[in-house]
CSV table of C-alpha atoms in Angstrom, one decimal:
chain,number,residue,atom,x,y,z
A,1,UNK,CA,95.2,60.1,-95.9
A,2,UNK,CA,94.5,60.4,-99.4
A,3,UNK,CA,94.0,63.0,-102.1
A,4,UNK,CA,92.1,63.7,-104.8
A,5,UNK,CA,91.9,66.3,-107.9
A,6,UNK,CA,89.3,66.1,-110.7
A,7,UNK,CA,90.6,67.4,-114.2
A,8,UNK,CA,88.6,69.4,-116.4
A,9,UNK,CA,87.8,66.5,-118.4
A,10,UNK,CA,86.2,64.4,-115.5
A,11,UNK,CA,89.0,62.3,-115.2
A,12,UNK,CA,89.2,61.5,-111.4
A,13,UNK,CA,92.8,61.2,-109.1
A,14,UNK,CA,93.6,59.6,-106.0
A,15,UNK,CA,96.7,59.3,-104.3
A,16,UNK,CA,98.3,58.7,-101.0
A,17,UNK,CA,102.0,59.6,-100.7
A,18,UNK,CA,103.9,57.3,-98.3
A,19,UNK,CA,107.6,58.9,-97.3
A,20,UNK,CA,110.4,56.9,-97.7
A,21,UNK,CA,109.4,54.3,-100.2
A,22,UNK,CA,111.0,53.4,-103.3
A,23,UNK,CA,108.4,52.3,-105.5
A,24,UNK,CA,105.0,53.2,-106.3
A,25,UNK,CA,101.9,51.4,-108.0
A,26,UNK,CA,99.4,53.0,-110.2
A,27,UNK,CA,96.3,52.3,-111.5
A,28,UNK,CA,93.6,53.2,-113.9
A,29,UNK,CA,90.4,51.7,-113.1
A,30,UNK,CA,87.3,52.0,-115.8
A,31,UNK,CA,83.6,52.0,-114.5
A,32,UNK,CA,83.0,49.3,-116.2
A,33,UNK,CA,83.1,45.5,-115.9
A,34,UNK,CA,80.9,42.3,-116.7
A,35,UNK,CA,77.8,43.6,-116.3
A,36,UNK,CA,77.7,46.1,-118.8
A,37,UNK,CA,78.7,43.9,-121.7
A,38,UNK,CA,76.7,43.9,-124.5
A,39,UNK,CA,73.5,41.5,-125.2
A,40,UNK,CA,74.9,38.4,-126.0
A,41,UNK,CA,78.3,39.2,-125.7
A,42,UNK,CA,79.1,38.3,-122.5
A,43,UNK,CA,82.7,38.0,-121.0
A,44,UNK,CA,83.4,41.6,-123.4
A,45,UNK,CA,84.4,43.9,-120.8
A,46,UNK,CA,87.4,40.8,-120.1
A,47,UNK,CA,88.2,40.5,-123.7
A,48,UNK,CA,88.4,44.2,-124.0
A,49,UNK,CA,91.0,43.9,-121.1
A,50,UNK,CA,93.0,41.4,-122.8
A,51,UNK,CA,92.7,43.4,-125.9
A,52,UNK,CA,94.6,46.2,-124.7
A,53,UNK,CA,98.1,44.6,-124.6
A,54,UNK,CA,97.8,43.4,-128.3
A,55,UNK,CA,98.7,46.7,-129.9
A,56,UNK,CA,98.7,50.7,-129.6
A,57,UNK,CA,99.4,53.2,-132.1
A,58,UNK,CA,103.0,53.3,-131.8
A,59,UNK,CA,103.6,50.0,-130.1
A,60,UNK,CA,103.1,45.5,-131.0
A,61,UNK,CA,102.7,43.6,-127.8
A,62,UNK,CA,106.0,42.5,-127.8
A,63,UNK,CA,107.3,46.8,-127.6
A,64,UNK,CA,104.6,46.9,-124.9
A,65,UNK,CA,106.3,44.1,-122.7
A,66,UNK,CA,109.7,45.3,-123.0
A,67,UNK,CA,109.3,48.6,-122.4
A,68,UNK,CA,107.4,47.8,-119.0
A,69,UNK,CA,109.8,45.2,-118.2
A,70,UNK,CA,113.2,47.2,-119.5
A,71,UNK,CA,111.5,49.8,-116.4
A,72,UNK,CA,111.7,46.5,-114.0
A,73,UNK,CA,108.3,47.0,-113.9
A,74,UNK,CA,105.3,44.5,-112.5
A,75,UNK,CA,102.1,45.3,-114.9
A,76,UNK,CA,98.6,43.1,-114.9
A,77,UNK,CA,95.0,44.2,-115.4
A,78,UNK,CA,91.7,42.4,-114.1
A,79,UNK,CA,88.1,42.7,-114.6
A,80,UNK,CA,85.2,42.3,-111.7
A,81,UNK,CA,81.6,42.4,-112.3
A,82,UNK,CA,81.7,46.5,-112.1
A,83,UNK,CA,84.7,47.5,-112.8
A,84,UNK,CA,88.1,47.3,-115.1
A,85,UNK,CA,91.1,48.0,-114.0
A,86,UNK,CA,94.9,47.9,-115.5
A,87,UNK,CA,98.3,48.4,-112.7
A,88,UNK,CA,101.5,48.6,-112.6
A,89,UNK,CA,104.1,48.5,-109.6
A,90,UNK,CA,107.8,50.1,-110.0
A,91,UNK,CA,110.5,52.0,-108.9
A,92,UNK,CA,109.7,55.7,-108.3
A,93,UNK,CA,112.5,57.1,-111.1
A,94,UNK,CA,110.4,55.4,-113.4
A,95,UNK,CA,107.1,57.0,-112.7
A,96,UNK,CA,106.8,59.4,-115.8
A,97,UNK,CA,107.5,56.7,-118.3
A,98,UNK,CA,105.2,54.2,-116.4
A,99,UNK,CA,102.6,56.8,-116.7
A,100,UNK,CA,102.8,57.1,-120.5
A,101,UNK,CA,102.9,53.6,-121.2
A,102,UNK,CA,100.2,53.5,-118.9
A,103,UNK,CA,98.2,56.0,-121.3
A,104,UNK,CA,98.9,54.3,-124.1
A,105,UNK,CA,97.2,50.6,-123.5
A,106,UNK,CA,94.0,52.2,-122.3
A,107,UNK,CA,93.7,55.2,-124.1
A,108,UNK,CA,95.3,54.6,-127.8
A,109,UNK,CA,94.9,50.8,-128.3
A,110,UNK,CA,94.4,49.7,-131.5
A,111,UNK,CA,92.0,46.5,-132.5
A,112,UNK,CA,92.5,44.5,-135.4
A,113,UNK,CA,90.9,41.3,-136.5
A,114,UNK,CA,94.2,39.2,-136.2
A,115,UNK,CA,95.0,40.0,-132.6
A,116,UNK,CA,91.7,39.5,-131.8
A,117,UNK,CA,91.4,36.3,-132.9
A,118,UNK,CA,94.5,35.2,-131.2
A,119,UNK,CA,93.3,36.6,-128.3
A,120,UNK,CA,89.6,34.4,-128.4
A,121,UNK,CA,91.6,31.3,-128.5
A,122,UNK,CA,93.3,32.6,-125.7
A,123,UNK,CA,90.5,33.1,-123.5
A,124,UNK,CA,88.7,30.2,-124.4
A,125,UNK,CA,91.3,28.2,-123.1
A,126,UNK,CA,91.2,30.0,-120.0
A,127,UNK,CA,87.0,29.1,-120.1
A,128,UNK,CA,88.3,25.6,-120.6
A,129,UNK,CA,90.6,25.9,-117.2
A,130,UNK,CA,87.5,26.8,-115.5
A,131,UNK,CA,86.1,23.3,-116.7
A,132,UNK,CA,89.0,21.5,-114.9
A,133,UNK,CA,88.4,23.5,-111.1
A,134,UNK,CA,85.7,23.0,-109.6
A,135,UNK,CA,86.2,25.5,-106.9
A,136,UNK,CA,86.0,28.1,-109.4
A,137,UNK,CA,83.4,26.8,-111.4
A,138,UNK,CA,80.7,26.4,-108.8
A,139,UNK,CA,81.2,30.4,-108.2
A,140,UNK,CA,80.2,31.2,-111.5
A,141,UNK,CA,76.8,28.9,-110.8
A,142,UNK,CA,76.5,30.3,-108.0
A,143,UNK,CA,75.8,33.9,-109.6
A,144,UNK,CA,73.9,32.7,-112.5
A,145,UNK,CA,71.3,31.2,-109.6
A,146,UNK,CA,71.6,34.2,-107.0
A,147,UNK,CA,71.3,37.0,-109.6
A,148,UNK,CA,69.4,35.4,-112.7
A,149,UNK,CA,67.4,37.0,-115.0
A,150,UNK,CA,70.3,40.0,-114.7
A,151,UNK,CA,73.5,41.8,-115.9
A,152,UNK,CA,75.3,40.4,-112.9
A,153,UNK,CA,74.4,36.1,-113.5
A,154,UNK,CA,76.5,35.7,-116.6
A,155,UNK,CA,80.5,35.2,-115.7
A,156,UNK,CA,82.8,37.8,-116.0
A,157,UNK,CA,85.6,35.9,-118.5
A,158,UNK,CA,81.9,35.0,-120.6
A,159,UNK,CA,81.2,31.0,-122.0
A,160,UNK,CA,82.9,29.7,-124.9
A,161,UNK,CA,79.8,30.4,-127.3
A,162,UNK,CA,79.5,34.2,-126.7
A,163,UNK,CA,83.4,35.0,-126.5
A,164,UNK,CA,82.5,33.1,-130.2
A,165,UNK,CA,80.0,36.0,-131.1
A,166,UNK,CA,82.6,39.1,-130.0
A,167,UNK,CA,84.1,41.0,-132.8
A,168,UNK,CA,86.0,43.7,-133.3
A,169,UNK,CA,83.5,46.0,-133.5
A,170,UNK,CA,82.0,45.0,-130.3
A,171,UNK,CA,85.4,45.5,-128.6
A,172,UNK,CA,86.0,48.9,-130.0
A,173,UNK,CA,82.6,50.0,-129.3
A,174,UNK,CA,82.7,49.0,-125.9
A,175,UNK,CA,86.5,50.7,-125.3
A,176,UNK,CA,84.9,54.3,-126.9
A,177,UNK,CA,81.5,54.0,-124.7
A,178,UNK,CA,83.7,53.3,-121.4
A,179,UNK,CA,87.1,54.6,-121.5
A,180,UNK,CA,86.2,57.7,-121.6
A,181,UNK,CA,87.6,60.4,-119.0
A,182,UNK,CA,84.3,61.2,-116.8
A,183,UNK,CA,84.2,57.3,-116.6
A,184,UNK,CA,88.1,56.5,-115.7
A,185,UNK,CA,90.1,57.0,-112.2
A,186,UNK,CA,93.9,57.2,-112.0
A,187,UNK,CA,95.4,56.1,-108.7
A,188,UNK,CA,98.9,56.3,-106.9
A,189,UNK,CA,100.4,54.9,-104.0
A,190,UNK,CA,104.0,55.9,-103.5
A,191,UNK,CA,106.0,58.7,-102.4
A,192,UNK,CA,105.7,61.3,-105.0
A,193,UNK,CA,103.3,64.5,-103.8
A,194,UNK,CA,99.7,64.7,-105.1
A,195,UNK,CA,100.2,67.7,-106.8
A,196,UNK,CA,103.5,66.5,-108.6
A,197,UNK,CA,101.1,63.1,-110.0
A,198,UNK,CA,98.1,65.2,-110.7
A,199,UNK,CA,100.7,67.7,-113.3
A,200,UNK,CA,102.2,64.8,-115.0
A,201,UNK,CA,98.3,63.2,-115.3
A,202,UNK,CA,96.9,66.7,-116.9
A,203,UNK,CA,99.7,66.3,-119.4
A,204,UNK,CA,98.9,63.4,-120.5
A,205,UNK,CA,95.4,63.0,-119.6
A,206,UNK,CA,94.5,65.9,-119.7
A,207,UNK,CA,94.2,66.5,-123.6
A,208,UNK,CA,91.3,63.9,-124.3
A,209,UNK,CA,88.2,65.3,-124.2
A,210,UNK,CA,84.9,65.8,-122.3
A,211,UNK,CA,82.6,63.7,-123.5
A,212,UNK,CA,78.5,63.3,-122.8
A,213,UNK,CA,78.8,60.4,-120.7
A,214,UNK,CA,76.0,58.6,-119.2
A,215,UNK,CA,76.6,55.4,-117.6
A,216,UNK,CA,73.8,52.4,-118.8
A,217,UNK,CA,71.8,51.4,-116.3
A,218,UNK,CA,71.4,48.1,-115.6
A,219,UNK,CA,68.2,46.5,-113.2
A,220,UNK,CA,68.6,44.0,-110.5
A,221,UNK,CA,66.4,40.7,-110.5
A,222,UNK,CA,64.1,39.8,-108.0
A,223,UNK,CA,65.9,37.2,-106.0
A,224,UNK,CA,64.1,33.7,-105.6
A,225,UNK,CA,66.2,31.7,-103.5
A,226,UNK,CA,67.2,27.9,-105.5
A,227,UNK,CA,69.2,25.7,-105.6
A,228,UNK,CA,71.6,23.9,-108.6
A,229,UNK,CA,72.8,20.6,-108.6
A,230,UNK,CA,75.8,19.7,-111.0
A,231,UNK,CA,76.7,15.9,-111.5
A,232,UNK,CA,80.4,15.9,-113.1
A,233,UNK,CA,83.6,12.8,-112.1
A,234,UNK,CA,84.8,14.8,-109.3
A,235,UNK,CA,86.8,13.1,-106.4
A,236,UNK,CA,85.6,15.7,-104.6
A,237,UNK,CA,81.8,17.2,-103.6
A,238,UNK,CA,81.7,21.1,-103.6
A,239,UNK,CA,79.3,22.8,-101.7
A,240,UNK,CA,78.4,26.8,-102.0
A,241,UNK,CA,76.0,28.0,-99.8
A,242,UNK,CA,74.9,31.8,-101.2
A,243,UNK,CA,72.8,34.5,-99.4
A,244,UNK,CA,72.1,38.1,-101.0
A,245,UNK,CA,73.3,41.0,-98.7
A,246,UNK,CA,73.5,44.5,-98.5
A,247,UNK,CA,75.6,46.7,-100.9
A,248,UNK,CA,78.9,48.3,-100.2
A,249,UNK,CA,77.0,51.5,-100.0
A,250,UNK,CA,75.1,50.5,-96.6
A,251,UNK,CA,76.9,51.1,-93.2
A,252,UNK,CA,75.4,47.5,-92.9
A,253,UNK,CA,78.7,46.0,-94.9
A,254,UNK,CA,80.8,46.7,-91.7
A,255,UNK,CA,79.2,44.6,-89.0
A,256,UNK,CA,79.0,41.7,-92.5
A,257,UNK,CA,82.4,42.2,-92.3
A,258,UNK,CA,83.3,41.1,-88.5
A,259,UNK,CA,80.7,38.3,-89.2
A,260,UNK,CA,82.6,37.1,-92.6
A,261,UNK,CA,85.8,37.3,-90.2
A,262,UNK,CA,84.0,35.2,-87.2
A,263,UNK,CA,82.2,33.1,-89.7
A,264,UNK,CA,85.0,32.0,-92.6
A,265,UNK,CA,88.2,33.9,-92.5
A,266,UNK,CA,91.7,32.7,-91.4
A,267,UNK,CA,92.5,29.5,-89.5
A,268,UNK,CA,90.7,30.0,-86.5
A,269,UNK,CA,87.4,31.1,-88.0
A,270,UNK,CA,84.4,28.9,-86.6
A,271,UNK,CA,84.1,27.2,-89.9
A,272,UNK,CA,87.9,25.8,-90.0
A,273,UNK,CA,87.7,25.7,-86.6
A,274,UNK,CA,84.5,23.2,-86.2
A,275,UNK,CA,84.6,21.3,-90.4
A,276,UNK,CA,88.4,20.6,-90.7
A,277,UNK,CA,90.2,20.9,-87.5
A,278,UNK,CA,87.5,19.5,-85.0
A,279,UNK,CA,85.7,16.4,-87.6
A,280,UNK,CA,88.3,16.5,-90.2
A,281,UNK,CA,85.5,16.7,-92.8
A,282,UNK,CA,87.3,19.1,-95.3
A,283,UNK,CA,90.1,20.0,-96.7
A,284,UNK,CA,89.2,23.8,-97.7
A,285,UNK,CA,86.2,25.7,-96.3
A,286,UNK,CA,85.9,29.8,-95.8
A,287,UNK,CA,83.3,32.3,-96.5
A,288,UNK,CA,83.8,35.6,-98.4
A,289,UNK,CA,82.1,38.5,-99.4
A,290,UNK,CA,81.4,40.2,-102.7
A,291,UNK,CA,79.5,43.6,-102.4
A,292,UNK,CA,78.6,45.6,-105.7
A,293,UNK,CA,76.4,49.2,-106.2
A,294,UNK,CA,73.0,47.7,-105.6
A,295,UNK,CA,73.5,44.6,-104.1
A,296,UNK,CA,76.0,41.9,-102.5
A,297,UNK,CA,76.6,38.7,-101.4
A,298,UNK,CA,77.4,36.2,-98.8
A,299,UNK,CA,79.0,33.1,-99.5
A,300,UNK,CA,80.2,29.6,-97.9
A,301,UNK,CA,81.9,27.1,-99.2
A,302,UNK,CA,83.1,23.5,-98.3
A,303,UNK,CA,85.1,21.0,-100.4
């Protein structure tokens, strides 16, 4: 059963204490992913993300690694189409410090035009791994068909031109429009009591102010079913089949959930089932689902 407090400053807490474990993981999530970057920026919400780690007010990357690791600490961050979000896993001694460090990659980064720079020829090296698998590339097509004409088509880590266009500017911008308290939600798992996370948040947390936050809205495209065909020296065909669904709003996403289960999920799922084990015809096939705010999606795919 979980918990939740809202501070002053609209900065939102969940937890669920589990008894008798000895670590914890903790998260601060930012409503904000892909689909509110800015025109012709896309991929800035993931660059942001990256951005982070380079440098805070007191701390270089490499003080930022240490001190997580020196805690024996697991840390990662990872952007969606909606949302942001930056975690750490560790021992439950360790929580106080984890929090702060925790505070000080998504509150007090500082951006500067060298780390940035590293950081684009980082990323566009991870566009250019994208190139090289096609399981993950056809996803990415798969969105610009299903939701073109909107926020949602472009991919999340962005295309080697517009990571091109982002500057610093952009990124800062983008970090004081969205990590902002209203917009932000800390959450715990572990076995510390809510009201013992919630005081050590306020301190920290809770001195940044209240802002006038009003999240952008961003439209949904009238869907026109098509279909894309991409000729590239494969061994292998890839096939994504891709239907619009309901969003995770609707009571309708549990019932598309026992289908997704029946349907492409786990070894004995109709689609292994029938495709690999029965005619041998594939080596990978499963279905998945992928719901957002407004809208969702069903997808199959066969390699």
């Amino acid at each position: 059963m979980y918990s939740k407090t809202v501070l002053s400053n609209g900065l939102r807490i969940i937890t669920e204490q589990i008894p008798g474990v000895k670590s914890f993981s903790l998260g601060v999530c930012v409503d904000a992913g892909s689909r509110f970057d800015f025109d012709k920026c896309d991929g800035l919400a993931h660059f942001v993300e990256h951005s982070v780690f380079r440098r805070t007010k007191n701390k270089t990357s490499k003080k930022i690694s240490e001190e997580f690791e020196s805690l024996g600490a697991y840390t990662n961050a990872f952007t969606t189409k909606e949302i942001t979000c930056f975690y750490v896993r560790a021992l439950t001694d360790n929580f106080a410090k984890i929090l702060n460090l925790l505070y000080d990659i998504t509150i007090e980064p500082v951006f500067v035009d060298k780390d940035v720079n590293k950081e684009r020829s980082i990323i566009t090296e991870e566009i250019k791994s994208y190139y090289d698998d096609p399981e993950e590339l056809i996803m990415d097509f798969a969105d610009e068909s299903i939701f073109a004409n909107s926020a949602l088509a472009h991919p999340i880590i962005g295309s080697e031109e517009s990571v091109q266009n982002i500057t610093t500017a952009d990124i800062e911008r983008f970090h004081s429009q969205f990590f902002v308290p209203e917009n932000l939600i800390l959450s715990f798992v572990g076995d510390i009591p809510h009201e013992t996370v919630v005081k050590f948040a306020e301190k920290k947390f809770g001195n940044i102010a209240r802002t006038q936050y009003n999240k952008p809205k961003t439209e949904l495209s009238i869907y026109n079913p098509n279909k894309i065909v991409l000729d590239k020296d494969y061994a292998q065909n890839h096939i994504l089949y891709c239907k619009r669904i309901c969003p995770y709003s609707s009571e309708e996403r549990f019932p598309m959930t026992a289908l997704n289960f029946i349907l492409g999920e786990g070894m004995s799922s109709r689609l292994n089932i029938t495709l690999r084990e029965k005619f041998g015809m594939v080596y990978s096939v499963y279905s998945n689902l992928h719901f957002f705010s407004d809208s969702g999606v069903l997808s199959i795919y066969a390699g």
